[in-house]
Amino acid sequence: MLRHLMALLTLTLLALPMAAPAQTDPTSDEPIAGTSVDDSPATSTGRQTLEDILARQRGEEPANPVRSQDLGGDALSAPGMGPLGGASDSDIWRQIRFNDGDIRNSTINPNGDVLIQTGGIWWENLRKGPLRTYGGWLLLGTIAVLAVFYLIRGRIRIDGGKAGTVVLRFKFIERMAHWVLAGSFILLGFTGLFTLFGRKYLIPAFGHEFNSVLLTGSKFIHNNVSWAFMIALTMVFVMWVWHNIPDKTDITWFKQAGGIIGNNHPPAKKFNAGQKIIFWSVIVLGASVSVSGISLLFPFELPLFSHTFEVLNGWGVPGWFGFDALPVNLAPQEEMQFAQLWHAIVAFLMMAVILGHIYIGTLGMEGAYDAMGSGLVDENWAHQHHSLWLDEIKEEKPGKIRTDPAE
């Protein structure tokens, strides 16, 4: 009897109408209860689209910032899924992406809260494209021009040969500052070029491991040798600035093309007009590359471009060239991008100038290297290239002219 009653009860329960559990069709446009999703287009719901990503990379605002406003809130109970708590991983990463998270950093500077900066694609493209291309061709073009000039003009010789008597041109402290400046710049130049061109040329030729070791060492050298460069640059400026102030003798030097073209040898003091151009180019470009380098080392403490752009906007400079106002609210990452580009562009210009200086001091002119080698130059060389300076030496310090110790 009990068995018959249990069977009847079971049949009765099965016959009763039951409320079917809600099912969600993944292809349906109906929203899930409790969510912000609706049946509107993606741009109005705030779901991230490819165009949103590209817009942020271009430095533009996305078409609709709904997603950036839909942060945090109560966890949703989607069918078949358990709640994730008060804030999900998606919420956290969304907050970071829109710079709206409760982030604390050890720099104390609030700009350090920016963990994701998606506006750097333009910088990467400019660095990998025009910067490499034009910078590389500038250096190769400079070398090619100097080579052609050497083939046409040849080496500038000392008229009448060496006199056998020499005059002290540069003291030891001057030569030391020059060589520290020159040596540090060569190291900085090569390590910078390795960093810029390593991925494109060194990896295919030598492999990733070689490039990694080389660039790790290059970064260490670049960051530390830079201080020697800046100290030597300051020393050179202090010792030689008064000799490099333009005067009327420079006009004659330019009229006669410095004696490089033709057979005339214009009178000059300790530094002629060409050397003054080299001096001021090194000082101005060297100071600029130093400041931008320090900014790269300390981006939180020494931002350069936000204030600079603000001043330029105030003067209306972008409008002169038909551009919109320059950005002034820059995150540290953006500051470093602008500083790195400026640093590299100025460095390329300085390397081109130094290539010309190296050419004149070695292959281009007989006797020029002695000035920075031993510090002693032949009297005939001094008369040919710096006659006014030689006359001053003969009148004021005749004891500085003596027999060549190499004779």
mmCIF file of C-alpha atoms in Angstrom:
data_model
loop_
_atom_site.group_PDB
_atom_site.id
_atom_site.type_symbol
_atom_site.label_atom_id
_atom_site.label_comp_id
_atom_site.label_asym_id
_atom_site.label_seq_id
_atom_site.Cartn_x
_atom_site.Cartn_y
_atom_site.Cartn_z
ATOM 1 C CA MET A 1 0.000 0.000 0.000
ATOM 2 C CA LEU A 2 2.803 2.441 0.913
ATOM 3 C CA ARG A 3 4.512 1.761 -2.402
ATOM 4 C CA HIS A 4 1.331 2.639 -4.312
ATOM 5 C CA LEU A 5 0.929 5.896 -2.352
ATOM 6 C CA MET A 6 4.541 6.968 -3.135
ATOM 7 C CA ALA A 7 4.019 6.323 -6.849
ATOM 8 C CA LEU A 8 0.818 8.368 -6.825
ATOM 9 C CA LEU A 9 2.514 11.273 -5.034
ATOM 10 C CA THR A 10 5.350 11.269 -7.547
ATOM 11 C CA LEU A 11 2.971 11.370 -10.511
ATOM 12 C CA THR A 12 1.045 14.236 -8.885
ATOM 13 C CA LEU A 13 4.188 16.348 -8.389
ATOM 14 C CA LEU A 14 5.322 15.780 -11.946
ATOM 15 C CA ALA A 15 1.962 16.904 -13.248
ATOM 16 C CA LEU A 16 2.046 20.273 -11.448
ATOM 17 C CA PRO A 17 3.106 23.344 -13.580
ATOM 18 C CA MET A 18 6.600 24.488 -12.637
ATOM 19 C CA ALA A 19 8.232 27.874 -13.300
ATOM 20 C CA ALA A 20 11.091 27.242 -15.668
ATOM 21 C CA PRO A 21 14.409 28.838 -14.670
ATOM 22 C CA ALA A 22 15.343 31.905 -16.653
ATOM 23 C CA GLN A 23 17.590 31.038 -19.533
ATOM 24 C CA THR A 24 19.846 33.486 -21.250
ATOM 25 C CA ASP A 25 20.392 33.287 -24.967
ATOM 26 C CA PRO A 26 23.928 34.492 -25.696
ATOM 27 C CA THR A 27 22.764 35.721 -29.091
ATOM 28 C CA SER A 28 19.844 37.668 -27.642
ATOM 29 C CA ASP A 29 19.830 41.476 -27.493
ATOM 30 C CA GLU A 30 17.940 41.420 -24.196
ATOM 31 C CA PRO A 31 20.034 42.832 -21.332
ATOM 32 C CA ILE A 32 20.942 40.843 -18.263
ATOM 33 C CA ALA A 33 19.018 42.085 -15.257
ATOM 34 C CA GLY A 34 21.038 44.415 -13.092
ATOM 35 C CA THR A 35 23.608 45.326 -15.735
ATOM 36 C CA SER A 36 24.212 48.488 -17.708
ATOM 37 C CA VAL A 37 24.099 46.651 -21.011
ATOM 38 C CA ASP A 38 21.261 47.534 -23.356
ATOM 39 C CA ASP A 39 20.324 46.965 -26.953
ATOM 40 C CA SER A 40 21.905 50.207 -28.174
ATOM 41 C CA PRO A 41 24.975 50.345 -30.434
ATOM 42 C CA ALA A 42 28.334 49.546 -28.856
ATOM 43 C CA THR A 43 29.431 53.190 -28.789
ATOM 44 C CA SER A 44 26.477 54.156 -26.592
ATOM 45 C CA THR A 45 26.789 51.234 -24.198
ATOM 46 C CA GLY A 46 30.418 52.092 -23.640
ATOM 47 C CA ARG A 47 31.778 48.731 -24.712
ATOM 48 C CA GLN A 48 35.323 49.256 -25.899
ATOM 49 C CA THR A 49 35.749 49.229 -29.660
ATOM 50 C CA LEU A 50 38.812 49.247 -31.866
ATOM 51 C CA GLU A 51 38.116 52.869 -32.716
ATOM 52 C CA ASP A 52 38.151 53.728 -28.987
ATOM 53 C CA ILE A 53 41.621 52.197 -28.663
ATOM 54 C CA LEU A 54 42.959 53.980 -31.755
ATOM 55 C CA ALA A 55 41.453 57.283 -30.602
ATOM 56 C CA ARG A 56 43.237 57.083 -27.251
ATOM 57 C CA GLN A 57 46.494 56.203 -28.996
ATOM 58 C CA ARG A 58 46.100 59.327 -31.134
ATOM 59 C CA GLY A 59 45.593 61.373 -27.981
ATOM 60 C CA GLU A 60 41.864 61.875 -28.683
ATOM 61 C CA GLU A 61 38.891 61.240 -26.436
ATOM 62 C CA PRO A 62 36.860 58.069 -27.204
ATOM 63 C CA ALA A 63 33.512 58.611 -28.921
ATOM 64 C CA ASN A 64 31.565 57.831 -25.745
ATOM 65 C CA PRO A 65 33.033 57.756 -22.230
ATOM 66 C CA VAL A 66 30.173 55.716 -20.727
ATOM 67 C CA ARG A 67 32.514 52.870 -19.883
ATOM 68 C CA SER A 68 34.861 55.209 -18.043
ATOM 69 C CA GLN A 69 31.944 56.309 -15.853
ATOM 70 C CA ASP A 70 30.724 52.776 -15.134
ATOM 71 C CA LEU A 71 33.330 51.901 -12.547
ATOM 72 C CA GLY A 72 32.867 49.883 -9.367
ATOM 73 C CA GLY A 73 29.376 49.228 -8.009
ATOM 74 C CA ASP A 74 27.787 46.059 -6.739
ATOM 75 C CA ALA A 75 28.838 42.756 -8.189
ATOM 76 C CA LEU A 76 26.412 41.250 -10.687
ATOM 77 C CA SER A 77 24.950 37.768 -10.437
ATOM 78 C CA ALA A 78 24.937 36.642 -14.034
ATOM 79 C CA PRO A 79 23.217 33.271 -14.686
ATOM 80 C CA GLY A 80 25.562 30.392 -14.225
ATOM 81 C CA MET A 81 28.299 32.564 -12.671
ATOM 82 C CA GLY A 82 29.096 33.300 -9.070
ATOM 83 C CA PRO A 83 29.602 36.863 -7.819
ATOM 84 C CA LEU A 84 33.129 38.250 -7.797
ATOM 85 C CA GLY A 85 32.655 40.551 -4.850
ATOM 86 C CA GLY A 86 32.353 44.294 -4.623
ATOM 87 C CA ALA A 87 34.879 44.963 -7.396
ATOM 88 C CA SER A 88 35.975 42.624 -10.152
ATOM 89 C CA ASP A 89 39.325 42.434 -11.925
ATOM 90 C CA SER A 90 37.677 44.093 -14.909
ATOM 91 C CA ASP A 91 36.694 47.043 -12.730
ATOM 92 C CA ILE A 92 40.254 47.414 -11.468
ATOM 93 C CA TRP A 93 41.850 47.371 -14.918
ATOM 94 C CA ARG A 94 39.186 49.685 -16.269
ATOM 95 C CA GLN A 95 39.935 52.152 -13.490
ATOM 96 C CA ILE A 96 43.647 51.962 -14.263
ATOM 97 C CA ARG A 97 43.044 52.447 -17.978
ATOM 98 C CA PHE A 98 40.932 55.550 -17.375
ATOM 99 C CA ASN A 99 43.267 56.864 -14.613
ATOM 100 C CA ASP A 100 40.385 56.746 -12.115
ATOM 101 C CA GLY A 101 41.665 54.146 -9.672
ATOM 102 C CA ASP A 102 42.612 54.535 -6.032
ATOM 103 C CA ILE A 103 46.340 54.094 -6.698
ATOM 104 C CA ARG A 104 49.205 54.943 -4.397
ATOM 105 C CA ASN A 105 52.799 55.276 -5.595
ATOM 106 C CA SER A 106 56.178 55.645 -3.917
ATOM 107 C CA THR A 107 57.162 58.779 -5.872
ATOM 108 C CA ILE A 108 54.818 61.022 -3.844
ATOM 109 C CA ASN A 109 54.233 62.842 -7.139
ATOM 110 C CA PRO A 110 50.566 62.342 -8.190
ATOM 111 C CA ASN A 111 51.663 61.864 -11.802
ATOM 112 C CA GLY A 112 53.123 58.545 -10.749
ATOM 113 C CA ASP A 113 49.569 57.205 -10.409
ATOM 114 C CA VAL A 114 49.403 56.894 -14.208
ATOM 115 C CA LEU A 115 50.112 53.205 -14.798
ATOM 116 C CA ILE A 116 48.762 52.861 -18.345
ATOM 117 C CA GLN A 117 49.432 55.616 -20.855
ATOM 118 C CA THR A 118 48.032 54.679 -24.248
ATOM 119 C CA GLY A 119 49.093 57.795 -26.152
ATOM 120 C CA GLY A 120 52.624 56.666 -26.971
ATOM 121 C CA ILE A 121 52.042 55.006 -30.328
ATOM 122 C CA TRP A 122 52.827 58.234 -32.177
ATOM 123 C CA TRP A 123 56.132 58.426 -30.302
ATOM 124 C CA GLU A 124 57.042 54.840 -31.126
ATOM 125 C CA ASN A 125 56.194 55.312 -34.796
ATOM 126 C CA LEU A 126 58.169 58.553 -34.994
ATOM 127 C CA ARG A 127 61.138 56.962 -33.239
ATOM 128 C CA LYS A 128 61.153 53.859 -35.429
ATOM 129 C CA GLY A 129 60.439 55.805 -38.623
ATOM 130 C CA PRO A 130 61.530 59.410 -39.292
ATOM 131 C CA LEU A 131 63.965 59.660 -36.383
ATOM 132 C CA ARG A 132 65.966 56.617 -37.456
ATOM 133 C CA THR A 133 65.711 57.426 -41.149
ATOM 134 C CA TYR A 134 66.580 61.122 -41.159
ATOM 135 C CA GLY A 135 69.044 60.842 -38.284
ATOM 136 C CA GLY A 136 70.904 58.007 -39.953
ATOM 137 C CA TRP A 137 71.028 59.757 -43.311
ATOM 138 C CA LEU A 138 72.249 62.954 -41.650
ATOM 139 C CA LEU A 139 75.302 61.156 -40.268
ATOM 140 C CA LEU A 140 75.975 59.166 -43.427
ATOM 141 C CA GLY A 141 75.457 62.268 -45.569
ATOM 142 C CA THR A 142 77.891 64.276 -43.443
ATOM 143 C CA ILE A 143 80.554 61.587 -43.782
ATOM 144 C CA ALA A 144 79.959 61.419 -47.556
ATOM 145 C CA VAL A 145 80.265 65.205 -47.972
ATOM 146 C CA LEU A 146 83.510 65.272 -45.978
ATOM 147 C CA ALA A 147 84.905 62.405 -48.053
ATOM 148 C CA VAL A 148 84.086 64.183 -51.325
ATOM 149 C CA PHE A 149 85.547 67.440 -50.000
ATOM 150 C CA TYR A 150 88.758 65.644 -49.033
ATOM 151 C CA LEU A 151 89.054 64.114 -52.498
ATOM 152 C CA ILE A 152 88.587 67.531 -54.130
ATOM 153 C CA ARG A 153 90.496 69.804 -51.741
ATOM 154 C CA GLY A 154 92.959 67.405 -50.199
ATOM 155 C CA ARG A 155 94.780 68.129 -46.978
ATOM 156 C CA ILE A 156 95.573 71.734 -46.107
ATOM 157 C CA ARG A 157 99.363 71.815 -45.809
ATOM 158 C CA ILE A 158 101.622 74.172 -43.876
ATOM 159 C CA ASP A 159 102.950 76.738 -46.331
ATOM 160 C CA GLY A 160 106.722 76.449 -46.537
ATOM 161 C CA GLY A 161 106.772 73.400 -44.266
ATOM 162 C CA LYS A 162 107.433 73.358 -40.545
ATOM 163 C CA ALA A 163 109.583 76.102 -39.036
ATOM 164 C CA GLY A 164 111.163 73.907 -36.381
ATOM 165 C CA THR A 165 110.010 76.218 -33.602
ATOM 166 C CA VAL A 166 106.800 75.706 -31.628
ATOM 167 C CA VAL A 167 104.463 77.742 -29.480
ATOM 168 C CA LEU A 168 102.249 76.551 -26.637
ATOM 169 C CA ARG A 169 98.666 76.752 -27.820
ATOM 170 C CA PHE A 170 96.693 74.891 -25.131
ATOM 171 C CA LYS A 171 97.627 74.160 -21.510
ATOM 172 C CA PHE A 172 97.220 70.731 -19.953
ATOM 173 C CA ILE A 173 93.971 71.668 -18.167
ATOM 174 C CA GLU A 174 92.494 72.845 -21.469
ATOM 175 C CA ARG A 175 93.498 69.676 -23.279
ATOM 176 C CA MET A 176 92.222 67.506 -20.457
ATOM 177 C CA ALA A 177 88.799 69.190 -20.521
ATOM 178 C CA HIS A 178 88.681 68.859 -24.318
ATOM 179 C CA TRP A 179 89.512 65.142 -24.300
ATOM 180 C CA VAL A 180 87.116 64.341 -21.461
ATOM 181 C CA LEU A 181 84.415 66.155 -23.414
ATOM 182 C CA ALA A 182 85.380 64.397 -26.657
ATOM 183 C CA GLY A 183 85.753 60.926 -25.131
ATOM 184 C CA SER A 184 82.509 61.089 -23.186
ATOM 185 C CA PHE A 185 80.640 62.370 -26.229
ATOM 186 C CA ILE A 186 81.916 59.491 -28.369
ATOM 187 C CA LEU A 187 80.745 56.985 -25.755
ATOM 188 C CA LEU A 188 77.391 58.727 -25.447
ATOM 189 C CA GLY A 189 76.998 58.867 -29.216
ATOM 190 C CA PHE A 190 77.703 55.183 -29.807
ATOM 191 C CA THR A 191 75.599 53.947 -26.893
ATOM 192 C CA GLY A 192 72.724 56.169 -28.008
ATOM 193 C CA LEU A 193 72.955 54.839 -31.558
ATOM 194 C CA PHE A 194 73.035 51.263 -30.269
ATOM 195 C CA THR A 195 69.861 51.925 -28.313
ATOM 196 C CA LEU A 196 68.074 53.492 -31.277
ATOM 197 C CA PHE A 197 69.191 51.104 -34.031
ATOM 198 C CA GLY A 198 69.822 47.911 -32.045
ATOM 199 C CA ARG A 199 66.415 46.328 -32.528
ATOM 200 C CA LYS A 200 66.444 46.923 -36.279
ATOM 201 C CA TYR A 201 70.036 46.052 -37.188
ATOM 202 C CA LEU A 202 71.842 44.336 -34.312
ATOM 203 C CA ILE A 203 69.213 41.701 -33.489
ATOM 204 C CA PRO A 204 69.031 40.349 -37.059
ATOM 205 C CA ALA A 205 72.828 40.323 -37.300
ATOM 206 C CA PHE A 206 73.886 39.095 -33.829
ATOM 207 C CA GLY A 207 70.756 37.843 -32.087
ATOM 208 C CA HIS A 208 68.620 38.910 -29.145
ATOM 209 C CA GLU A 209 71.049 37.892 -26.399
ATOM 210 C CA PHE A 210 73.924 39.937 -27.826
ATOM 211 C CA ASN A 211 71.667 42.949 -28.278
ATOM 212 C CA SER A 212 70.325 42.594 -24.733
ATOM 213 C CA VAL A 213 73.799 42.514 -23.170
ATOM 214 C CA LEU A 214 75.008 45.376 -25.363
ATOM 215 C CA LEU A 215 72.051 47.623 -24.596
ATOM 216 C CA THR A 216 72.154 46.861 -20.866
ATOM 217 C CA GLY A 217 75.790 47.967 -20.823
ATOM 218 C CA SER A 218 75.006 50.909 -23.109
ATOM 219 C CA LYS A 219 72.325 52.167 -20.748
ATOM 220 C CA PHE A 220 74.692 51.978 -17.785
ATOM 221 C CA ILE A 221 77.464 53.799 -19.684
ATOM 222 C CA HIS A 222 75.117 56.402 -21.127
ATOM 223 C CA ASN A 223 73.542 57.314 -17.795
ATOM 224 C CA ASN A 224 76.853 57.607 -15.934
ATOM 225 C CA VAL A 225 79.296 58.992 -18.512
ATOM 226 C CA SER A 226 76.813 61.808 -19.122
ATOM 227 C CA TRP A 227 77.974 63.476 -15.906
ATOM 228 C CA ALA A 228 81.579 63.616 -17.150
ATOM 229 C CA PHE A 229 80.300 65.174 -20.376
ATOM 230 C CA MET A 230 78.419 67.899 -18.518
ATOM 231 C CA ILE A 231 81.360 68.714 -16.231
ATOM 232 C CA ALA A 232 83.781 68.943 -19.168
ATOM 233 C CA LEU A 233 81.284 71.048 -21.140
ATOM 234 C CA THR A 234 81.136 73.523 -18.271
ATOM 235 C CA MET A 235 84.944 73.655 -18.034
ATOM 236 C CA VAL A 236 85.343 74.273 -21.770
ATOM 237 C CA PHE A 237 82.755 77.043 -21.664
ATOM 238 C CA VAL A 238 84.392 78.830 -18.733
ATOM 239 C CA MET A 239 87.921 78.607 -20.197
ATOM 240 C CA TRP A 240 87.162 79.562 -23.800
ATOM 241 C CA VAL A 241 84.027 81.685 -23.861
ATOM 242 C CA TRP A 242 85.941 84.992 -23.933
ATOM 243 C CA HIS A 243 87.989 83.838 -26.905
ATOM 244 C CA ASN A 244 84.867 82.910 -28.856
ATOM 245 C CA ILE A 245 82.970 86.183 -28.762
ATOM 246 C CA PRO A 246 82.413 87.300 -32.401
ATOM 247 C CA ASP A 247 84.407 90.292 -33.623
ATOM 248 C CA LYS A 248 85.229 92.085 -36.892
ATOM 249 C CA THR A 249 88.032 89.651 -37.793
ATOM 250 C CA ASP A 250 85.361 87.011 -38.340
ATOM 251 C CA ILE A 251 83.977 88.994 -41.288
ATOM 252 C CA THR A 252 87.311 88.767 -43.087
ATOM 253 C CA TRP A 253 87.524 85.054 -42.298
ATOM 254 C CA PHE A 254 84.132 84.430 -43.910
ATOM 255 C CA LYS A 255 84.991 86.563 -46.952
ATOM 256 C CA GLN A 256 88.036 84.385 -47.604
ATOM 257 C CA ALA A 257 86.190 81.161 -46.719
ATOM 258 C CA GLY A 258 88.619 80.555 -43.906
ATOM 259 C CA GLY A 259 91.431 79.700 -46.304
ATOM 260 C CA ILE A 260 89.824 76.335 -46.900
ATOM 261 C CA ILE A 261 88.845 77.361 -50.412
ATOM 262 C CA GLY A 262 91.624 79.110 -52.283
ATOM 263 C CA ASN A 263 95.106 80.054 -51.080
ATOM 264 C CA ASN A 264 94.333 83.004 -48.813
ATOM 265 C CA HIS A 265 94.848 82.671 -45.065
ATOM 266 C CA PRO A 266 92.762 85.242 -43.202
ATOM 267 C CA PRO A 267 94.126 86.658 -39.933
ATOM 268 C CA ALA A 268 92.566 85.271 -36.774
ATOM 269 C CA LYS A 269 92.967 85.386 -33.039
ATOM 270 C CA LYS A 270 93.136 82.287 -30.816
ATOM 271 C CA PHE A 271 89.910 81.000 -32.363
ATOM 272 C CA ASN A 272 88.803 81.835 -35.896
ATOM 273 C CA ALA A 273 85.191 82.199 -37.051
ATOM 274 C CA GLY A 274 84.888 78.545 -38.010
ATOM 275 C CA GLN A 275 86.084 77.410 -34.609
ATOM 276 C CA LYS A 276 83.683 79.834 -32.967
ATOM 277 C CA ILE A 277 80.810 78.218 -34.847
ATOM 278 C CA ILE A 278 81.958 74.821 -33.578
ATOM 279 C CA PHE A 279 82.331 76.159 -30.042
ATOM 280 C CA TRP A 280 78.890 77.725 -29.807
ATOM 281 C CA SER A 281 77.252 74.755 -31.527
ATOM 282 C CA VAL A 282 78.795 72.404 -28.969
ATOM 283 C CA ILE A 283 77.859 74.655 -26.043
ATOM 284 C CA VAL A 284 74.252 75.292 -27.107
ATOM 285 C CA LEU A 285 73.491 71.786 -28.360
ATOM 286 C CA GLY A 286 75.459 70.204 -25.518
ATOM 287 C CA ALA A 287 73.554 72.198 -22.909
ATOM 288 C CA SER A 288 70.236 71.303 -24.532
ATOM 289 C CA VAL A 289 71.016 67.601 -24.754
ATOM 290 C CA SER A 290 72.229 67.684 -21.134
ATOM 291 C CA VAL A 291 69.042 69.267 -19.811
ATOM 292 C CA SER A 292 66.814 66.851 -21.718
ATOM 293 C CA GLY A 293 69.000 63.971 -20.512
ATOM 294 C CA ILE A 294 68.615 65.016 -16.886
ATOM 295 C CA SER A 295 64.867 65.245 -17.449
ATOM 296 C CA LEU A 296 64.899 61.656 -18.727
ATOM 297 C CA LEU A 297 66.801 60.546 -15.624
ATOM 298 C CA PHE A 298 64.436 62.424 -13.279
ATOM 299 C CA PRO A 299 61.090 62.748 -15.090
ATOM 300 C CA PHE A 300 59.080 63.386 -11.925
ATOM 301 C CA GLU A 301 61.425 66.039 -10.576
ATOM 302 C CA LEU A 302 62.261 67.877 -13.816
ATOM 303 C CA PRO A 303 59.401 67.918 -16.346
ATOM 304 C CA LEU A 304 60.319 70.218 -19.225
ATOM 305 C CA PHE A 305 57.631 70.275 -21.851
ATOM 306 C CA SER A 306 54.353 70.971 -20.069
ATOM 307 C CA HIS A 307 55.533 74.431 -18.997
ATOM 308 C CA THR A 308 57.328 75.023 -22.300
ATOM 309 C CA PHE A 309 54.179 74.160 -24.264
ATOM 310 C CA GLU A 310 52.150 76.427 -22.015
ATOM 311 C CA VAL A 311 54.460 79.346 -22.776
ATOM 312 C CA LEU A 312 54.420 78.607 -26.528
ATOM 313 C CA ASN A 313 50.627 78.430 -26.483
ATOM 314 C CA GLY A 314 50.523 81.761 -24.698
ATOM 315 C CA TRP A 315 52.615 83.302 -27.461
ATOM 316 C CA GLY A 316 50.410 81.702 -30.091
ATOM 317 C CA VAL A 317 53.320 79.885 -31.720
ATOM 318 C CA PRO A 318 51.350 76.760 -32.813
ATOM 319 C CA GLY A 319 48.886 78.996 -34.646
ATOM 320 C CA TRP A 320 51.708 80.524 -36.708
ATOM 321 C CA PHE A 321 52.111 77.157 -38.402
ATOM 322 C CA GLY A 322 48.417 76.245 -38.528
ATOM 323 C CA PHE A 323 48.563 73.783 -35.615
ATOM 324 C CA ASP A 324 46.255 73.386 -32.626
ATOM 325 C CA ALA A 325 47.409 74.315 -29.140
ATOM 326 C CA LEU A 326 50.102 72.064 -27.719
ATOM 327 C CA PRO A 327 49.151 69.736 -24.831
ATOM 328 C CA VAL A 328 50.005 71.079 -21.391
ATOM 329 C CA ASN A 329 48.703 68.398 -19.017
ATOM 330 C CA LEU A 330 51.365 65.780 -19.614
ATOM 331 C CA ALA A 331 51.884 62.592 -17.631
ATOM 332 C CA PRO A 332 55.507 61.664 -16.823
ATOM 333 C CA GLN A 333 55.431 59.099 -19.615
ATOM 334 C CA GLU A 334 54.467 61.792 -22.116
ATOM 335 C CA GLU A 335 57.153 64.109 -20.743
ATOM 336 C CA MET A 336 59.722 61.367 -21.306
ATOM 337 C CA GLN A 337 58.491 60.767 -24.857
ATOM 338 C CA PHE A 338 58.936 64.420 -25.813
ATOM 339 C CA ALA A 339 62.245 64.631 -23.952
ATOM 340 C CA GLN A 340 63.589 61.488 -25.642
ATOM 341 C CA LEU A 341 62.747 62.784 -29.113
ATOM 342 C CA TRP A 342 64.292 66.175 -28.408
ATOM 343 C CA HIS A 343 67.329 64.494 -26.859
ATOM 344 C CA ALA A 344 67.860 62.335 -29.953
ATOM 345 C CA ILE A 345 67.283 65.114 -32.516
ATOM 346 C CA VAL A 346 69.733 67.474 -30.801
ATOM 347 C CA ALA A 347 72.253 64.645 -30.418
ATOM 348 C CA PHE A 348 72.094 63.887 -34.154
ATOM 349 C CA LEU A 349 72.758 67.551 -34.984
ATOM 350 C CA MET A 350 75.656 67.640 -32.539
ATOM 351 C CA MET A 351 77.163 64.441 -33.969
ATOM 352 C CA ALA A 352 77.079 65.954 -37.456
ATOM 353 C CA VAL A 353 78.901 69.069 -36.198
ATOM 354 C CA ILE A 354 81.495 66.989 -34.354
ATOM 355 C CA LEU A 355 82.183 64.895 -37.468
ATOM 356 C CA GLY A 356 83.207 68.097 -39.246
ATOM 357 C CA HIS A 357 85.346 69.102 -36.278
ATOM 358 C CA ILE A 358 87.084 65.704 -36.211
ATOM 359 C CA TYR A 359 87.773 65.927 -39.939
ATOM 360 C CA ILE A 360 89.474 69.340 -39.695
ATOM 361 C CA GLY A 361 91.480 68.288 -36.655
ATOM 362 C CA THR A 362 92.833 65.114 -38.256
ATOM 363 C CA LEU A 363 92.744 64.501 -42.008
ATOM 364 C CA GLY A 364 91.711 67.943 -43.142
ATOM 365 C CA MET A 365 94.565 70.095 -41.854
ATOM 366 C CA GLU A 366 98.230 69.372 -41.306
ATOM 367 C CA GLY A 367 99.440 70.258 -37.822
ATOM 368 C CA ALA A 368 95.944 70.820 -36.367
ATOM 369 C CA TYR A 369 95.996 67.705 -34.177
ATOM 370 C CA ASP A 370 99.164 68.876 -32.398
ATOM 371 C CA ALA A 371 97.183 71.666 -30.757
ATOM 372 C CA MET A 372 95.234 69.120 -28.701
ATOM 373 C CA GLY A 373 97.859 66.372 -28.776
ATOM 374 C CA SER A 374 100.958 67.875 -27.199
ATOM 375 C CA GLY A 375 99.555 71.396 -26.960
ATOM 376 C CA LEU A 376 102.488 72.686 -29.069
ATOM 377 C CA VAL A 377 101.935 73.911 -32.634
ATOM 378 C CA ASP A 378 104.504 74.789 -35.258
ATOM 379 C CA GLU A 379 105.189 78.510 -35.599
ATOM 380 C CA ASN A 380 104.489 78.478 -39.344
ATOM 381 C CA TRP A 381 101.154 76.739 -38.706
ATOM 382 C CA ALA A 382 100.252 79.342 -36.099
ATOM 383 C CA HIS A 383 101.181 82.189 -38.465
ATOM 384 C CA GLN A 384 99.132 80.640 -41.269
ATOM 385 C CA HIS A 385 95.923 80.059 -39.295
ATOM 386 C CA HIS A 386 96.097 82.335 -36.218
ATOM 387 C CA SER A 387 98.464 85.166 -37.093
ATOM 388 C CA LEU A 388 96.910 87.738 -34.733
ATOM 389 C CA TRP A 389 97.174 85.344 -31.809
ATOM 390 C CA LEU A 390 100.808 84.537 -32.698
ATOM 391 C CA ASP A 391 101.665 88.251 -32.816
ATOM 392 C CA GLU A 392 100.207 88.679 -29.326
ATOM 393 C CA ILE A 393 102.279 85.758 -28.046
ATOM 394 C CA LYS A 394 105.482 87.162 -29.550
ATOM 395 C CA GLU A 395 104.844 90.567 -28.008
ATOM 396 C CA GLU A 396 103.581 89.548 -24.580
ATOM 397 C CA LYS A 397 105.128 86.110 -23.948
ATOM 398 C CA PRO A 398 108.061 85.574 -26.302
ATOM 399 C CA GLY A 399 109.381 82.801 -24.063
ATOM 400 C CA LYS A 400 106.540 80.540 -25.201
ATOM 401 C CA ILE A 401 108.194 80.198 -28.620
ATOM 402 C CA ARG A 402 110.963 77.619 -28.474
ATOM 403 C CA THR A 403 112.664 74.930 -30.530
ATOM 404 C CA ASP A 404 110.512 71.972 -31.445
ATOM 405 C CA PRO A 405 111.416 69.181 -28.961
ATOM 406 C CA ALA A 406 110.742 66.622 -31.689
ATOM 407 C CA GLU A 407 113.468 68.062 -33.902
#
